[in-house]
Amino acid sequence: MPQSVATREHRFFLYSAIAMAAVLVAGFSLNLAAGRSSFALPLVYHVHGLVFLGWIALYVTQTALVAGRALHWHRRLGWLALIWLPVMVTLAIAITLHAVRDHGGPPVFDVNSFLIGNPAGILTFALLTGAAIALRRRTDWHRRLMFCAMAAITGPGFGRLLPMPFLIPWGWWIAALIAPSIFPIVGAVADWRRTGRVHVAWAWGWGFFVAMFLLAELFAYSSAGMALTHAVIDGTPGAARPIKAFFPQ
């Protein structure tokens, strides 16, 4: 790849990493400023927040190291992902279970969709990240799969920035699928503008993300998915709210 094209590619991935980080940080900051969140929440929320903030910082740092040609440090720091991934998956599932049992989860989402889709989303992220690590020697694949993995977890940021009550009943699709998909689509377009072709890794990464989302939705609204939802929330305060999304008071 010519030096100028490589430089433009590195710059694109760095700026995109910053943009994805900004969506997540802005979303949670807005939630706090609007009084929809609080430092008085249970400890698991704060641990979850710190771990995910750490991942955001790691991802931006890694793309900055590549853009700055500091590949030695990029490779050494990258192994932290193997420690971070299982912790992130565990905490995301724990938070989901706590939320649906404690208050039924966000009122703007159907309970079953949130309960099943949220873990599916973090598993999508983990599997794409694992694939990217496995293909780390093929840097073209590595950076694009990592990009898709990061895009897959921007949903919570979009869900806090967008006017979700007014997007019912399509809020979950918009926040968890459509808005995050903007990033890999832009990535594919950027490829085409730089080189005249789109790397196949975008199809695999984004395609896997879309497929996992659709499979989670199909299961969530199946009889088995509804049975699982009731098994999780029945007998808890979360069962008091409707299963369907509603406009919060």
mmCIF file of C-alpha atoms in Angstrom:
data_model
loop_
_atom_site.group_PDB
_atom_site.id
_atom_site.type_symbol
_atom_site.label_atom_id
_atom_site.label_comp_id
_atom_site.label_asym_id
_atom_site.label_seq_id
_atom_site.Cartn_x
_atom_site.Cartn_y
_atom_site.Cartn_z
ATOM 1 C CA MET A 1 0.000 0.000 0.000
ATOM 2 C CA PRO A 2 1.451 3.454 -0.922
ATOM 3 C CA GLN A 3 2.593 5.523 2.054
ATOM 4 C CA SER A 4 0.033 8.282 1.486
ATOM 5 C CA VAL A 5 -2.849 5.774 1.328
ATOM 6 C CA ALA A 6 -1.608 3.986 4.467
ATOM 7 C CA THR A 7 -1.353 7.295 6.311
ATOM 8 C CA ARG A 8 -4.894 8.240 5.321
ATOM 9 C CA GLU A 9 -6.129 4.829 6.455
ATOM 10 C CA HIS A 10 -4.407 5.107 9.844
ATOM 11 C CA ARG A 11 -5.826 8.600 10.269
ATOM 12 C CA PHE A 12 -9.332 7.366 9.412
ATOM 13 C CA PHE A 13 -9.203 4.583 12.004
ATOM 14 C CA LEU A 14 -7.910 6.974 14.668
ATOM 15 C CA TYR A 15 -10.573 9.595 14.015
ATOM 16 C CA SER A 16 -13.256 6.900 13.928
ATOM 17 C CA ALA A 17 -12.062 5.490 17.253
ATOM 18 C CA ILE A 18 -12.325 8.963 18.760
ATOM 19 C CA ALA A 19 -15.820 9.388 17.269
ATOM 20 C CA MET A 20 -17.038 6.076 18.725
ATOM 21 C CA ALA A 21 -15.512 6.956 22.092
ATOM 22 C CA ALA A 22 -17.230 10.350 21.939
ATOM 23 C CA VAL A 23 -20.642 8.729 21.326
ATOM 24 C CA LEU A 24 -20.240 6.508 24.378
ATOM 25 C CA VAL A 25 -18.808 9.149 26.719
ATOM 26 C CA ALA A 26 -21.309 11.798 25.590
ATOM 27 C CA GLY A 27 -24.227 9.416 26.016
ATOM 28 C CA PHE A 28 -23.379 8.480 29.563
ATOM 29 C CA SER A 29 -22.423 12.068 30.469
ATOM 30 C CA LEU A 30 -25.773 13.335 29.184
ATOM 31 C CA ASN A 31 -27.564 10.670 31.211
ATOM 32 C CA LEU A 32 -25.777 11.827 34.349
ATOM 33 C CA ALA A 33 -26.329 15.532 33.650
ATOM 34 C CA ALA A 34 -30.032 14.961 32.949
ATOM 35 C CA GLY A 35 -30.480 13.162 36.263
ATOM 36 C CA ARG A 36 -31.310 9.850 34.614
ATOM 37 C CA SER A 37 -28.290 8.295 36.310
ATOM 38 C CA SER A 38 -26.600 8.784 39.657
ATOM 39 C CA PHE A 39 -23.428 7.977 41.554
ATOM 40 C CA ALA A 40 -25.739 6.412 44.168
ATOM 41 C CA LEU A 41 -26.332 3.379 41.924
ATOM 42 C CA PRO A 42 -25.180 -0.062 43.162
ATOM 43 C CA LEU A 43 -21.448 -0.818 43.012
ATOM 44 C CA VAL A 44 -21.786 -3.155 40.016
ATOM 45 C CA TYR A 45 -22.790 -0.181 37.829
ATOM 46 C CA HIS A 46 -19.650 1.742 38.765
ATOM 47 C CA VAL A 47 -17.367 -1.254 38.202
ATOM 48 C CA HIS A 48 -19.074 -1.869 34.858
ATOM 49 C CA GLY A 49 -18.620 1.786 33.899
ATOM 50 C CA LEU A 50 -14.936 1.872 34.834
ATOM 51 C CA VAL A 51 -14.169 -1.352 32.962
ATOM 52 C CA PHE A 52 -15.921 -0.174 29.808
ATOM 53 C CA LEU A 53 -14.293 3.256 30.075
ATOM 54 C CA GLY A 54 -10.968 1.450 30.335
ATOM 55 C CA TRP A 55 -11.733 -0.449 27.130
ATOM 56 C CA ILE A 56 -12.625 2.774 25.318
ATOM 57 C CA ALA A 57 -9.320 4.301 26.427
ATOM 58 C CA LEU A 58 -7.445 1.158 25.358
ATOM 59 C CA TYR A 59 -9.032 1.129 21.898
ATOM 60 C CA VAL A 60 -8.322 4.806 21.230
ATOM 61 C CA THR A 61 -4.770 4.407 22.530
ATOM 62 C CA GLN A 62 -4.181 1.391 20.298
ATOM 63 C CA THR A 63 -5.349 3.202 17.169
ATOM 64 C CA ALA A 64 -3.232 6.221 18.134
ATOM 65 C CA LEU A 65 -0.166 4.002 18.544
ATOM 66 C CA VAL A 66 -0.686 2.557 15.059
ATOM 67 C CA ALA A 67 -1.191 6.025 13.579
ATOM 68 C CA GLY A 68 2.022 7.115 15.316
ATOM 69 C CA ARG A 69 3.902 4.028 14.056
ATOM 70 C CA ALA A 70 4.551 2.865 17.629
ATOM 71 C CA LEU A 71 3.831 -0.743 16.667
ATOM 72 C CA HIS A 72 6.018 -2.261 19.393
ATOM 73 C CA TRP A 73 3.846 -0.713 22.106
ATOM 74 C CA HIS A 74 0.672 -1.484 20.158
ATOM 75 C CA ARG A 75 1.524 -5.199 20.183
ATOM 76 C CA ARG A 76 2.469 -5.254 23.860
ATOM 77 C CA LEU A 77 -0.567 -3.298 25.014
ATOM 78 C CA GLY A 78 -2.909 -5.346 22.830
ATOM 79 C CA TRP A 79 -2.637 -8.400 25.047
ATOM 80 C CA LEU A 80 -4.593 -6.520 27.725
ATOM 81 C CA ALA A 81 -7.665 -7.273 25.613
ATOM 82 C CA LEU A 82 -7.470 -10.932 26.629
ATOM 83 C CA ILE A 83 -7.908 -9.880 30.257
ATOM 84 C CA TRP A 84 -10.522 -7.228 29.534
ATOM 85 C CA LEU A 85 -12.876 -9.263 27.337
ATOM 86 C CA PRO A 86 -14.175 -11.852 29.844
ATOM 87 C CA VAL A 87 -14.586 -9.155 32.489
ATOM 88 C CA MET A 88 -16.606 -6.982 30.102
ATOM 89 C CA VAL A 89 -18.854 -9.863 29.061
ATOM 90 C CA THR A 90 -19.469 -10.923 32.666
ATOM 91 C CA LEU A 91 -20.261 -7.399 33.851
ATOM 92 C CA ALA A 92 -22.544 -6.620 30.898
ATOM 93 C CA ILE A 93 -24.624 -9.735 31.510
ATOM 94 C CA ALA A 94 -24.694 -9.059 35.268
ATOM 95 C CA ILE A 95 -25.898 -5.487 34.691
ATOM 96 C CA THR A 96 -28.590 -6.678 32.285
ATOM 97 C CA LEU A 97 -29.928 -9.236 34.751
ATOM 98 C CA HIS A 98 -29.854 -6.728 37.617
ATOM 99 C CA ALA A 99 -31.670 -4.089 35.547
ATOM 100 C CA VAL A 100 -34.534 -6.307 34.365
ATOM 101 C CA ARG A 101 -35.048 -7.754 37.842
ATOM 102 C CA ASP A 102 -34.733 -4.458 39.682
ATOM 103 C CA HIS A 103 -36.930 -2.236 37.500
ATOM 104 C CA GLY A 104 -37.578 -4.060 34.224
ATOM 105 C CA GLY A 105 -34.763 -2.379 32.320
ATOM 106 C CA PRO A 106 -35.134 0.808 30.254
ATOM 107 C CA PRO A 107 -38.855 1.558 29.783
ATOM 108 C CA VAL A 108 -38.256 2.534 26.142
ATOM 109 C CA PHE A 109 -37.323 -1.065 25.237
ATOM 110 C CA ASP A 110 -39.345 -4.280 25.400
ATOM 111 C CA VAL A 111 -38.059 -6.292 28.370
ATOM 112 C CA ASN A 112 -37.458 -9.457 26.350
ATOM 113 C CA SER A 113 -35.600 -7.564 23.623
ATOM 114 C CA PHE A 114 -33.304 -5.874 26.151
ATOM 115 C CA LEU A 115 -32.750 -9.009 28.237
ATOM 116 C CA ILE A 116 -31.696 -11.136 25.262
ATOM 117 C CA GLY A 117 -30.328 -8.487 22.907
ATOM 118 C CA ASN A 118 -27.944 -6.867 25.381
ATOM 119 C CA PRO A 119 -25.974 -10.074 26.127
ATOM 120 C CA ALA A 120 -26.064 -10.926 22.409
ATOM 121 C CA GLY A 121 -24.517 -7.546 21.680
ATOM 122 C CA ILE A 122 -21.636 -7.978 24.107
ATOM 123 C CA LEU A 123 -21.026 -11.513 22.826
ATOM 124 C CA THR A 124 -20.915 -10.122 19.278
ATOM 125 C CA PHE A 125 -18.302 -7.633 20.437
ATOM 126 C CA ALA A 126 -16.257 -10.320 22.200
ATOM 127 C CA LEU A 127 -16.355 -12.749 19.262
ATOM 128 C CA LEU A 128 -15.383 -10.074 16.740
ATOM 129 C CA THR A 129 -12.568 -8.928 19.009
ATOM 130 C CA GLY A 130 -11.393 -12.520 19.413
ATOM 131 C CA ALA A 131 -11.407 -12.957 15.628
ATOM 132 C CA ALA A 132 -9.448 -9.732 15.239
ATOM 133 C CA ILE A 133 -6.833 -10.921 17.737
ATOM 134 C CA ALA A 134 -6.570 -14.270 15.949
ATOM 135 C CA LEU A 135 -5.972 -12.382 12.680
ATOM 136 C CA ARG A 136 -3.589 -9.817 14.178
ATOM 137 C CA ARG A 137 -0.853 -10.652 11.660
ATOM 138 C CA ARG A 138 -3.230 -9.765 8.837
ATOM 139 C CA THR A 139 -3.443 -6.116 9.809
ATOM 140 C CA ASP A 140 -6.038 -5.225 7.168
ATOM 141 C CA TRP A 141 -8.469 -7.746 8.679
ATOM 142 C CA HIS A 142 -7.394 -7.044 12.254
ATOM 143 C CA ARG A 143 -8.153 -3.339 12.273
ATOM 144 C CA ARG A 144 -11.470 -3.694 10.450
ATOM 145 C CA LEU A 145 -12.787 -6.460 12.694
ATOM 146 C CA MET A 146 -11.716 -4.474 15.774
ATOM 147 C CA PHE A 147 -13.531 -1.480 14.309
ATOM 148 C CA CYS A 148 -16.731 -3.528 13.830
ATOM 149 C CA ALA A 149 -16.405 -4.916 17.363
ATOM 150 C CA MET A 150 -16.154 -1.414 18.799
ATOM 151 C CA ALA A 151 -19.083 -0.202 16.695
ATOM 152 C CA ALA A 152 -21.170 -3.070 18.093
ATOM 153 C CA ILE A 153 -20.980 -1.609 21.610
ATOM 154 C CA THR A 154 -21.817 2.000 20.726
ATOM 155 C CA GLY A 155 -25.530 1.209 21.107
ATOM 156 C CA PRO A 156 -25.686 2.258 24.780
ATOM 157 C CA GLY A 157 -24.214 5.632 23.807
ATOM 158 C CA PHE A 158 -26.719 6.181 21.006
ATOM 159 C CA GLY A 159 -29.518 4.989 23.288
ATOM 160 C CA ARG A 160 -28.722 7.820 25.690
ATOM 161 C CA LEU A 161 -28.240 10.512 23.049
ATOM 162 C CA LEU A 162 -31.287 9.848 20.871
ATOM 163 C CA PRO A 163 -34.869 10.797 21.903
ATOM 164 C CA MET A 164 -35.731 7.185 22.649
ATOM 165 C CA PRO A 165 -39.299 7.656 24.009
ATOM 166 C CA PHE A 166 -40.305 9.116 20.645
ATOM 167 C CA LEU A 167 -38.755 6.192 18.769
ATOM 168 C CA ILE A 168 -40.974 3.513 20.367
ATOM 169 C CA PRO A 169 -41.527 0.786 19.155
ATOM 170 C CA TRP A 170 -38.407 0.882 16.954
ATOM 171 C CA GLY A 171 -36.042 2.307 19.565
ATOM 172 C CA TRP A 172 -34.109 -0.918 20.163
ATOM 173 C CA TRP A 173 -33.504 -1.433 16.445
ATOM 174 C CA ILE A 174 -32.389 2.172 15.987
ATOM 175 C CA ALA A 175 -30.101 2.376 19.027
ATOM 176 C CA ALA A 176 -28.631 -1.134 18.941
ATOM 177 C CA LEU A 177 -28.441 -1.828 15.185
ATOM 178 C CA ILE A 178 -29.100 1.052 12.805
ATOM 179 C CA ALA A 179 -27.108 3.827 14.504
ATOM 180 C CA PRO A 180 -24.033 1.648 15.273
ATOM 181 C CA SER A 181 -24.096 0.371 11.676
ATOM 182 C CA ILE A 182 -23.240 3.883 10.507
ATOM 183 C CA PHE A 183 -19.614 3.322 11.525
ATOM 184 C CA PRO A 184 -18.808 0.178 9.480
ATOM 185 C CA ILE A 185 -20.763 1.560 6.521
ATOM 186 C CA VAL A 186 -18.663 4.726 6.652
ATOM 187 C CA GLY A 187 -15.584 2.506 6.954
ATOM 188 C CA ALA A 188 -16.510 0.642 3.773
ATOM 189 C CA VAL A 189 -17.144 3.913 1.925
ATOM 190 C CA ALA A 190 -13.789 5.261 3.138
ATOM 191 C CA ASP A 191 -12.079 2.144 1.760
ATOM 192 C CA TRP A 192 -13.723 2.658 -1.612
ATOM 193 C CA ARG A 193 -12.712 6.315 -1.735
ATOM 194 C CA ARG A 194 -9.090 5.526 -0.824
ATOM 195 C CA THR A 195 -8.464 2.477 -2.992
ATOM 196 C CA GLY A 196 -11.447 2.015 -5.297
ATOM 197 C CA ARG A 197 -12.482 -1.226 -3.563
ATOM 198 C CA VAL A 198 -14.155 -2.291 -0.315
ATOM 199 C CA HIS A 199 -12.305 -4.760 1.907
ATOM 200 C CA VAL A 200 -14.259 -7.972 2.468
ATOM 201 C CA ALA A 201 -13.630 -7.744 6.234
ATOM 202 C CA TRP A 202 -16.346 -5.088 6.433
ATOM 203 C CA ALA A 203 -18.903 -7.563 5.072
ATOM 204 C CA TRP A 204 -17.834 -10.221 7.556
ATOM 205 C CA GLY A 205 -17.663 -7.891 10.561
ATOM 206 C CA TRP A 206 -20.813 -5.904 9.910
ATOM 207 C CA GLY A 207 -22.626 -8.965 8.574
ATOM 208 C CA PHE A 208 -21.891 -10.892 11.763
ATOM 209 C CA PHE A 209 -23.104 -7.956 13.856
ATOM 210 C CA VAL A 210 -26.378 -7.754 11.902
ATOM 211 C CA ALA A 211 -26.878 -11.531 11.962
ATOM 212 C CA MET A 212 -26.371 -11.730 15.730
ATOM 213 C CA PHE A 213 -28.824 -8.882 16.282
ATOM 214 C CA LEU A 214 -31.489 -10.504 14.101
ATOM 215 C CA LEU A 215 -31.020 -13.924 15.706
ATOM 216 C CA ALA A 216 -31.348 -12.360 19.167
ATOM 217 C CA GLU A 217 -34.560 -10.608 18.119
ATOM 218 C CA LEU A 218 -36.018 -13.791 16.651
ATOM 219 C CA PHE A 219 -35.277 -15.652 19.861
ATOM 220 C CA ALA A 220 -36.504 -12.812 22.087
ATOM 221 C CA TYR A 221 -39.973 -12.899 20.515
ATOM 222 C CA SER A 222 -40.216 -16.682 20.255
ATOM 223 C CA SER A 223 -42.100 -18.712 22.856
ATOM 224 C CA ALA A 224 -38.754 -19.829 24.310
ATOM 225 C CA GLY A 225 -37.531 -16.248 24.536
ATOM 226 C CA MET A 226 -40.691 -15.067 26.257
ATOM 227 C CA ALA A 227 -40.521 -18.023 28.656
ATOM 228 C CA LEU A 228 -36.919 -17.141 29.497
ATOM 229 C CA THR A 229 -37.874 -13.516 30.079
ATOM 230 C CA HIS A 230 -40.625 -14.464 32.532
ATOM 231 C CA ALA A 231 -38.350 -16.988 34.252
ATOM 232 C CA VAL A 232 -35.829 -14.202 34.880
ATOM 233 C CA ILE A 233 -38.193 -11.466 36.063
ATOM 234 C CA ASP A 234 -41.165 -13.252 37.655
ATOM 235 C CA GLY A 235 -41.254 -12.635 41.392
ATOM 236 C CA THR A 236 -39.005 -9.564 41.123
ATOM 237 C CA PRO A 237 -39.841 -5.824 41.063
ATOM 238 C CA GLY A 238 -39.061 -5.831 37.339
ATOM 239 C CA ALA A 239 -42.151 -7.943 36.657
ATOM 240 C CA ALA A 240 -44.372 -5.017 37.669
ATOM 241 C CA ARG A 241 -43.740 -3.102 34.437
ATOM 242 C CA PRO A 242 -45.275 -4.055 31.069
ATOM 243 C CA ILE A 243 -43.197 -6.284 28.810
ATOM 244 C CA LYS A 244 -43.738 -3.827 25.960
ATOM 245 C CA ALA A 245 -41.908 -0.508 25.787
ATOM 246 C CA PHE A 246 -43.767 2.512 27.137
ATOM 247 C CA PHE A 247 -43.305 6.269 27.330
ATOM 248 C CA PRO A 248 -41.639 7.009 30.707
ATOM 249 C CA GLN A 249 -43.469 9.323 33.067
#
